[in-house]
XYZ file of C-alpha atoms in Angstrom:
119
model
C 94.611 113.551 118.680
C 96.396 110.798 116.816
C 97.632 107.762 118.674
C 100.630 105.694 117.281
C 100.731 102.128 118.671
C 103.803 99.904 118.109
C 103.906 96.121 118.140
C 105.991 93.272 116.993
C 108.943 93.587 119.255
C 110.494 90.623 121.047
C 113.629 88.419 121.639
C 115.241 87.099 118.521
C 118.766 85.496 118.010
C 121.379 87.126 115.993
C 120.706 86.827 112.257
C 116.925 86.517 112.877
C 114.146 88.885 111.625
C 111.306 90.937 113.196
C 108.679 93.098 111.800
C 107.616 96.139 113.861
C 104.173 97.680 113.094
C 103.031 101.208 114.018
C 99.392 101.700 113.621
C 97.920 105.265 113.579
C 94.453 105.938 114.982
C 93.972 108.498 112.317
C 95.138 108.882 108.713
C 98.752 108.431 108.050
C 98.414 111.268 105.574
C 98.120 113.769 108.440
C 101.881 113.316 108.587
C 104.445 114.335 106.020
C 106.938 111.706 107.321
C 106.929 108.667 109.393
C 109.951 107.373 111.070
C 111.354 104.691 113.307
C 113.907 105.708 116.106
C 115.586 103.473 118.543
C 117.115 104.011 122.078
C 119.448 101.610 123.644
C 119.977 101.705 127.361
C 122.035 104.729 128.471
C 122.118 106.226 125.020
C 120.235 108.873 123.078
C 117.348 108.076 120.846
C 118.569 107.819 117.290
C 116.828 108.044 113.924
C 116.744 104.632 112.055
C 114.569 105.192 109.025
C 112.176 107.648 107.478
C 109.594 107.414 104.813
C 107.597 110.147 103.038
C 103.840 109.481 103.282
C 103.374 111.073 99.977
C 106.165 109.918 97.678
C 107.247 106.642 99.605
C 110.827 107.918 99.548
C 112.884 106.410 102.234
C 116.148 106.912 103.991
C 118.155 104.858 106.501
C 120.964 105.359 108.856
C 124.020 103.680 107.771
C 124.145 100.924 110.210
C 120.902 99.525 109.056
C 121.112 99.952 105.303
C 120.530 96.666 103.367
C 119.032 95.067 106.559
C 115.999 97.067 107.433
C 113.004 98.224 105.291
C 110.459 100.872 106.158
C 107.201 100.673 104.538
C 103.508 102.052 104.594
C 100.294 100.356 103.924
C 98.016 103.398 103.595
C 94.723 101.477 103.734
C 95.794 100.259 107.139
C 97.132 103.542 108.338
C 100.245 101.391 109.319
C 103.932 101.842 109.000
C 106.218 98.852 109.140
C 109.882 98.281 109.877
C 111.145 94.939 108.531
C 114.328 94.030 110.300
C 116.518 91.272 108.802
C 120.024 89.925 109.759
C 119.642 91.409 113.196
C 122.567 92.039 115.431
C 123.100 92.426 119.245
C 123.867 95.951 118.633
C 120.231 96.405 117.191
C 118.800 95.848 120.863
C 116.967 98.923 121.831
C 113.434 100.243 122.456
C 112.060 101.191 118.996
C 109.698 104.114 118.766
C 107.386 105.222 115.966
C 107.312 108.899 115.055
C 105.028 110.894 112.872
C 105.752 114.591 111.774
C 103.650 117.114 110.094
C 105.864 119.993 108.937
C 105.044 123.673 108.781
C 103.941 126.520 110.946
C 100.969 124.380 112.218
C 103.012 121.276 112.287
C 103.038 118.595 115.099
C 104.927 115.555 116.186
C 103.595 112.361 117.566
C 105.276 109.422 119.270
C 104.466 106.005 120.082
C 104.968 104.203 123.436
C 107.840 102.079 122.056
C 108.440 98.427 121.603
C 111.419 96.337 122.927
C 113.752 94.547 120.539
C 116.300 92.203 122.031
C 118.833 90.425 119.984
C 120.813 87.719 121.587
C 124.220 86.666 120.497
């Protein structure tokens, strides 16, 4: 069993920055991809950013392109989400996700961390 533990959320003013961390209890390489999702009150959970644990290739939802950066520090088994130029619409609970693809694949989720952006 792998645990994913998020941290780094909080309250920030619009235009500010936060860095979220997702620490895995096991090796990040057990996953093919690591992602950050977010869920605002009354809304579905949406994908924010994904990174390949092998190639480092990353993708972003359009609303965060140019403002958010996902990265991995393999030695720390940690995935980060650097969030700059935050907007009130970025307010949500942010979840870390790890997926191993294939017939014996699996998915793990963290418990979430609250990000609140005030206007």
